[in-house]
Amino acid sequence: MKKVFLMMILACAIWGSAWSKESSSAGAAASSEIQKLNRVLSAMSPKCKNAIPNGDASEFLSDLHRVLESEKDFSSDDLSPFYLIDKKHNVGENYVPKKLIHLDKNPDYEINKNNLSLRTEAFAALARLGAAAKKDGVTLTVSSTYRSYEYQKNLFQYWVKVDGLAEAERESAREGTSQHQLGLALDFAPVDDAFDQTAGGKWVYQHAADYGWSLSFPKGYEDVTGFRWECWHFRYIGLEACRFQKKWFSNVQQFMIEFIDAWKNDAN
C-alpha cells in the first residue's frame, strides 16, 4: 500500500511550527481538516487507497476546495455534479433534472436520435467539446443523453431478455441508478467497443477532460464501478474535477466521486 497516510501525518508535524505563527483559530481549522482528510481516506476501499499517489495534504485540500467551489458553476437548485449514483446509491423515480435542453441539429456535433436532452451545464460543455473536435477535423456523434427512471427500467429489462440477468447487470443500470438520469451523462456513437478505435473515440480520450467530461467506466475497474468498460460513456463534472480526478485518483471517476461523497457526509 502506498504511503499517503504517512505523508499526511508527517505533514501535520512539519506544518506545526508554521501554524503557531498564525492565529490559533486558523491553526485549529487546518488541523481539523487534515484530521478529516485522514479519516475519510482511511475509510476508502483498499483499491482506492492504492490509486492515490503520495502527496502533500495541503496541496490535496487546496485542490479539493477548488473542486467544491466549482459546484457554484452548476444549478444550485438541482443535484450536485458530484452526486454519487451507482449500484448502491440511487435517485428516486420522480427525479427529473430541473433544466433540460433539447439537443437539435447543430454545427458542433451530430445526433442520431430526436429525443436527446442534457442539463444546461452539460449542454454548453458538449457544444464546446464538439466545436473543438470539429476544428481538429473530427465530428462527434451523440447517441444517448438524459434517460427517465421509466425509460431506464424498460431498457434494463430489454437487456435482461437479450443477454440474461447476469450480463445485463454488467452492461445496463437498473432504474434509479443510471448516471443518465442526472442529465449530465452521454453516450457517443457507436455505442460499442468499436468507439475506442474511431477518430472520435481517440480524440475524446485525449481531450474530453479539457472540457470537463470524464470517462465513467474505465477498463479494468468493473469491480469498482459495477459495470464493464464503456469507452463511449462520459459524465460532465467540470474542468476542476477532471483535473482533481487525474491528479489524485488515478483518473478513476468512481474513486473521486466516492471520496467527495464521504467528505461531504463526514460529520465528525
Tab-separated table of C-alpha atoms in Angstrom:
chain	number	residue	atom	x	y	z
A	1	MET	CA	0.000	0.000	0.000
A	2	LYS	CA	1.235	3.468	-0.790
A	3	LYS	CA	2.332	5.803	1.974
A	4	VAL	CA	-0.171	8.593	1.501
A	5	PHE	CA	-1.398	8.418	5.099
A	6	LEU	CA	2.139	8.532	6.482
A	7	MET	CA	2.861	11.520	4.252
A	8	MET	CA	-0.149	13.349	5.618
A	9	ILE	CA	0.658	12.526	9.229
A	10	LEU	CA	4.201	13.784	8.705
A	11	ALA	CA	2.781	16.897	7.079
A	12	CYS	CA	0.935	17.687	10.286
A	13	ALA	CA	4.178	17.606	12.235
A	14	ILE	CA	6.090	19.640	9.653
A	15	TRP	CA	3.433	22.345	9.480
A	16	GLY	CA	3.027	22.591	13.235
A	17	SER	CA	5.578	25.364	13.698
A	18	ALA	CA	4.157	27.362	10.806
A	19	TRP	CA	0.664	27.208	12.245
A	20	SER	CA	1.925	28.516	15.574
A	21	LYS	CA	2.734	31.793	13.818
A	22	GLU	CA	-0.857	32.136	12.635
A	23	SER	CA	-3.953	32.696	14.690
A	24	SER	CA	-4.942	29.784	16.866
A	25	SER	CA	-8.324	29.561	15.118
A	26	ALA	CA	-6.680	29.249	11.701
A	27	GLY	CA	-4.306	26.589	13.015
A	28	ALA	CA	-7.153	24.659	14.579
A	29	ALA	CA	-9.141	24.786	11.351
A	30	ALA	CA	-6.200	23.490	9.321
A	31	SER	CA	-5.524	20.712	11.796
A	32	SER	CA	-9.190	19.748	11.802
A	33	GLU	CA	-9.252	19.498	8.014
A	34	ILE	CA	-6.199	17.255	7.952
A	35	GLN	CA	-7.757	15.026	10.583
A	36	LYS	CA	-10.903	14.858	8.482
A	37	LEU	CA	-8.862	14.066	5.379
A	38	ASN	CA	-7.087	11.184	7.072
A	39	ARG	CA	-10.374	9.945	8.498
A	40	VAL	CA	-12.148	9.974	5.146
A	41	LEU	CA	-9.246	8.455	3.238
A	42	SER	CA	-8.806	5.700	5.795
A	43	ALA	CA	-12.406	4.615	5.180
A	44	MET	CA	-11.963	4.317	1.407
A	45	SER	CA	-11.558	0.947	-0.281
A	46	PRO	CA	-8.073	-0.603	-0.484
A	47	LYS	CA	-8.103	-0.234	-4.266
A	48	CYS	CA	-8.919	3.463	-3.963
A	49	LYS	CA	-6.160	3.991	-1.385
A	50	ASN	CA	-3.660	2.321	-3.681
A	51	ALA	CA	-4.722	4.579	-6.538
A	52	ILE	CA	-3.852	7.746	-4.607
A	53	PRO	CA	-0.243	8.886	-5.084
A	54	ASN	CA	1.981	10.171	-2.316
A	55	GLY	CA	1.497	13.863	-1.864
A	56	ASP	CA	1.169	16.865	0.371
A	57	ALA	CA	-2.034	17.179	2.395
A	58	SER	CA	-2.275	20.959	1.983
A	59	GLU	CA	-1.990	20.620	-1.787
A	60	PHE	CA	-4.666	17.921	-1.833
A	61	LEU	CA	-7.013	20.035	0.282
A	62	SER	CA	-6.421	23.109	-1.849
A	63	ASP	CA	-7.312	21.140	-4.964
A	64	LEU	CA	-10.353	19.660	-3.231
A	65	HIS	CA	-11.692	23.084	-2.254
A	66	ARG	CA	-11.352	24.297	-5.850
A	67	VAL	CA	-13.471	21.335	-6.933
A	68	LEU	CA	-16.108	22.005	-4.292
A	69	GLU	CA	-16.117	25.684	-5.229
A	70	SER	CA	-16.773	24.694	-8.853
A	71	GLU	CA	-20.196	23.413	-7.791
A	72	LYS	CA	-21.293	27.046	-7.969
A	73	ASP	CA	-20.984	26.787	-11.756
A	74	PHE	CA	-23.889	24.309	-11.726
A	75	SER	CA	-27.562	24.900	-10.965
A	76	SER	CA	-27.920	25.432	-7.226
A	77	ASP	CA	-31.458	24.069	-7.219
A	78	ASP	CA	-30.510	20.696	-8.656
A	79	LEU	CA	-28.352	17.724	-7.696
A	80	SER	CA	-24.614	18.257	-7.366
A	81	PRO	CA	-22.467	17.349	-10.383
A	82	PHE	CA	-20.676	15.027	-7.954
A	83	TYR	CA	-23.805	13.214	-6.827
A	84	LEU	CA	-22.917	9.597	-6.053
A	85	ILE	CA	-25.098	7.351	-8.168
A	86	ASP	CA	-24.222	3.708	-8.743
A	87	LYS	CA	-25.496	0.236	-7.932
A	88	LYS	CA	-25.660	1.132	-4.231
A	89	HIS	CA	-26.757	4.769	-4.445
A	90	ASN	CA	-29.755	5.956	-6.433
A	91	VAL	CA	-32.245	8.699	-7.133
A	92	GLY	CA	-35.983	8.289	-6.868
A	93	GLU	CA	-38.399	7.550	-9.678
A	94	ASN	CA	-39.677	11.127	-9.573
A	95	TYR	CA	-36.325	12.837	-10.050
A	96	VAL	CA	-36.012	14.830	-13.262
A	97	PRO	CA	-33.283	17.452	-13.795
A	98	LYS	CA	-34.814	20.900	-13.476
A	99	LYS	CA	-33.251	22.474	-16.550
A	100	LEU	CA	-33.021	20.157	-19.530
A	101	ILE	CA	-32.237	21.488	-23.007
A	102	HIS	CA	-33.187	19.535	-26.097
A	103	LEU	CA	-30.372	18.674	-28.487
A	104	ASP	CA	-31.136	19.805	-32.025
A	105	LYS	CA	-29.185	19.582	-35.238
A	106	ASN	CA	-26.203	21.929	-34.931
A	107	PRO	CA	-22.784	22.679	-36.446
A	108	ASP	CA	-20.774	21.395	-33.466
A	109	TYR	CA	-21.687	17.685	-33.370
A	110	GLU	CA	-24.177	15.207	-34.770
A	111	ILE	CA	-27.086	13.461	-33.070
A	112	ASN	CA	-28.614	10.171	-34.157
A	113	LYS	CA	-31.852	10.403	-32.151
A	114	ASN	CA	-34.512	13.086	-31.782
A	115	ASN	CA	-35.257	12.738	-28.054
A	116	LEU	CA	-31.915	13.816	-26.591
A	117	SER	CA	-31.505	16.401	-23.817
A	118	LEU	CA	-28.968	17.492	-21.194
A	119	ARG	CA	-28.770	19.818	-18.219
A	120	THR	CA	-27.779	23.320	-19.229
A	121	GLU	CA	-24.204	22.968	-17.965
A	122	ALA	CA	-23.581	19.745	-19.861
A	123	PHE	CA	-25.350	21.080	-22.951
A	124	ALA	CA	-22.967	24.059	-23.121
A	125	ALA	CA	-19.928	21.903	-22.397
A	126	LEU	CA	-20.870	19.458	-25.155
A	127	ALA	CA	-21.064	22.334	-27.632
A	128	ARG	CA	-17.549	23.424	-26.646
A	129	LEU	CA	-16.264	19.864	-26.903
A	130	GLY	CA	-17.874	19.281	-30.279
A	131	ALA	CA	-16.630	22.573	-31.695
A	132	ALA	CA	-13.063	21.804	-30.589
A	133	ALA	CA	-13.250	18.361	-32.192
A	134	LYS	CA	-14.532	19.904	-35.423
A	135	LYS	CA	-11.530	22.237	-35.533
A	136	ASP	CA	-9.346	19.134	-35.454
A	137	GLY	CA	-11.300	17.541	-38.276
A	138	VAL	CA	-13.322	15.162	-36.057
A	139	THR	CA	-17.098	15.040	-35.911
A	140	LEU	CA	-18.574	13.551	-32.728
A	141	THR	CA	-21.954	11.837	-32.720
A	142	VAL	CA	-24.147	11.721	-29.615
A	143	SER	CA	-26.405	8.700	-29.241
A	144	SER	CA	-27.856	8.880	-25.710
A	145	THR	CA	-28.226	11.554	-23.024
A	146	TYR	CA	-30.842	12.044	-20.298
A	147	ARG	CA	-32.982	8.998	-19.524
A	148	SER	CA	-36.000	8.968	-17.249
A	149	TYR	CA	-36.483	6.419	-14.482
A	150	GLU	CA	-39.139	4.615	-16.517
A	151	TYR	CA	-37.038	4.619	-19.688
A	152	GLN	CA	-34.120	3.074	-17.813
A	153	LYS	CA	-36.398	0.471	-16.253
A	154	ASN	CA	-37.596	-0.655	-19.675
A	155	LEU	CA	-34.076	-0.567	-21.103
A	156	PHE	CA	-32.701	-2.768	-18.340
A	157	GLN	CA	-35.496	-5.294	-18.820
A	158	TYR	CA	-34.792	-5.316	-22.546
A	159	TRP	CA	-31.170	-6.272	-21.963
A	160	VAL	CA	-32.204	-8.941	-19.467
A	161	LYS	CA	-34.299	-10.535	-22.215
A	162	VAL	CA	-31.487	-10.235	-24.756
A	163	ASP	CA	-28.447	-11.205	-22.671
A	164	GLY	CA	-29.753	-12.639	-19.409
A	165	LEU	CA	-29.708	-11.057	-15.957
A	166	ALA	CA	-26.013	-11.590	-15.147
A	167	GLU	CA	-24.782	-9.951	-18.344
A	168	ALA	CA	-27.392	-7.192	-18.185
A	169	GLU	CA	-26.120	-6.240	-14.717
A	170	ARG	CA	-22.681	-5.657	-16.219
A	171	GLU	CA	-23.854	-3.533	-19.120
A	172	SER	CA	-27.002	-1.681	-18.079
A	173	ALA	CA	-28.021	0.182	-14.939
A	174	ARG	CA	-31.225	-0.569	-13.096
A	175	GLU	CA	-33.755	2.214	-12.882
A	176	GLY	CA	-32.747	4.966	-10.482
A	177	THR	CA	-29.051	4.050	-10.620
A	178	SER	CA	-28.075	5.378	-14.037
A	179	GLN	CA	-25.879	8.443	-14.480
A	180	HIS	CA	-28.063	9.261	-17.462
A	181	GLN	CA	-30.943	10.165	-15.126
A	182	LEU	CA	-28.827	13.055	-13.805
A	183	GLY	CA	-28.877	14.720	-17.219
A	184	LEU	CA	-25.097	15.070	-17.110
A	185	ALA	CA	-24.026	11.891	-18.916
A	186	LEU	CA	-23.957	10.904	-22.567
A	187	ASP	CA	-23.026	8.088	-24.890
A	188	PHE	CA	-21.091	8.750	-28.060
A	189	ALA	CA	-21.755	6.648	-31.146
A	190	PRO	CA	-21.073	3.918	-31.935
A	191	VAL	CA	-22.244	2.583	-28.573
A	192	ASP	CA	-19.932	-0.414	-28.560
A	193	ASP	CA	-16.281	-1.254	-28.123
A	194	ALA	CA	-15.581	-0.090	-31.668
A	195	PHE	CA	-15.794	3.536	-30.479
A	196	ASP	CA	-12.404	3.032	-28.867
A	197	GLN	CA	-10.709	2.886	-32.262
A	198	THR	CA	-12.672	5.548	-34.102
A	199	ALA	CA	-11.279	9.002	-34.792
A	200	GLY	CA	-13.890	10.386	-32.417
A	201	GLY	CA	-13.012	7.963	-29.662
A	202	LYS	CA	-9.298	8.657	-29.905
A	203	TRP	CA	-9.893	12.408	-29.908
A	204	VAL	CA	-12.290	12.290	-26.952
A	205	TYR	CA	-9.900	10.232	-24.806
A	206	GLN	CA	-7.212	12.823	-25.372
A	207	HIS	CA	-9.294	15.991	-24.989
A	208	ALA	CA	-12.575	15.326	-23.127
A	209	ALA	CA	-11.172	16.230	-19.708
A	210	ASP	CA	-10.090	19.632	-21.042
A	211	TYR	CA	-13.785	20.395	-21.402
A	212	GLY	CA	-14.951	18.815	-18.146
A	213	TRP	CA	-16.001	15.399	-19.454
A	214	SER	CA	-14.903	12.258	-17.604
A	215	LEU	CA	-14.953	8.612	-18.715
A	216	SER	CA	-17.241	6.884	-16.215
A	217	PHE	CA	-16.440	3.206	-16.638
A	218	PRO	CA	-12.764	2.653	-17.495
A	219	LYS	CA	-11.221	-0.656	-18.460
A	220	GLY	CA	-10.121	-2.861	-15.566
A	221	TYR	CA	-12.399	-1.320	-12.919
A	222	GLU	CA	-15.598	-3.348	-13.166
A	223	ASP	CA	-15.152	-4.402	-9.541
A	224	VAL	CA	-15.138	-0.694	-8.617
A	225	THR	CA	-17.809	0.802	-10.890
A	226	GLY	CA	-20.061	-2.247	-11.169
A	227	PHE	CA	-20.003	-2.029	-14.954
A	228	ARG	CA	-17.729	-3.343	-17.635
A	229	TRP	CA	-15.622	-0.994	-19.713
A	230	GLU	CA	-17.785	1.509	-21.601
A	231	CYS	CA	-15.488	3.500	-23.830
A	232	TRP	CA	-18.393	5.611	-25.108
A	233	HIS	CA	-19.928	6.793	-21.799
A	234	PHE	CA	-18.842	10.165	-20.374
A	235	ARG	CA	-20.139	12.281	-17.492
A	236	TYR	CA	-19.826	16.048	-17.243
A	237	ILE	CA	-18.216	17.030	-13.924
A	238	GLY	CA	-16.362	20.220	-14.877
A	239	LEU	CA	-12.736	21.048	-15.552
A	240	GLU	CA	-11.578	21.336	-11.918
A	241	ALA	CA	-12.989	17.917	-11.035
A	242	CYS	CA	-11.378	16.336	-14.097
A	243	ARG	CA	-8.016	17.747	-13.028
A	244	PHE	CA	-8.528	16.560	-9.450
A	245	GLN	CA	-9.528	13.097	-10.624
A	246	LYS	CA	-6.448	12.725	-12.806
A	247	LYS	CA	-4.011	14.141	-10.275
A	248	TRP	CA	-5.155	12.347	-7.116
A	249	PHE	CA	-7.353	9.379	-8.063
A	250	SER	CA	-5.501	7.712	-10.939
A	251	ASN	CA	-8.092	9.278	-13.251
A	252	VAL	CA	-10.856	6.999	-11.945
A	253	GLN	CA	-14.109	8.927	-11.632
A	254	GLN	CA	-15.711	6.483	-9.179
A	255	PHE	CA	-12.892	6.884	-6.655
A	256	MET	CA	-13.157	10.665	-6.734
A	257	ILE	CA	-16.964	10.762	-6.525
A	258	GLU	CA	-16.931	8.309	-3.606
A	259	PHE	CA	-14.345	10.447	-1.830
A	260	ILE	CA	-16.309	13.679	-2.319
A	261	ASP	CA	-19.466	11.982	-1.086
A	262	ALA	CA	-17.661	10.719	2.014
A	263	TRP	CA	-16.083	14.141	2.614
A	264	LYS	CA	-19.451	15.886	2.480
A	265	ASN	CA	-21.074	13.347	4.774
A	266	ASP	CA	-18.324	13.264	7.392
A	267	ALA	CA	-19.882	14.995	10.374
A	268	ASN	CA	-17.113	14.409	12.942
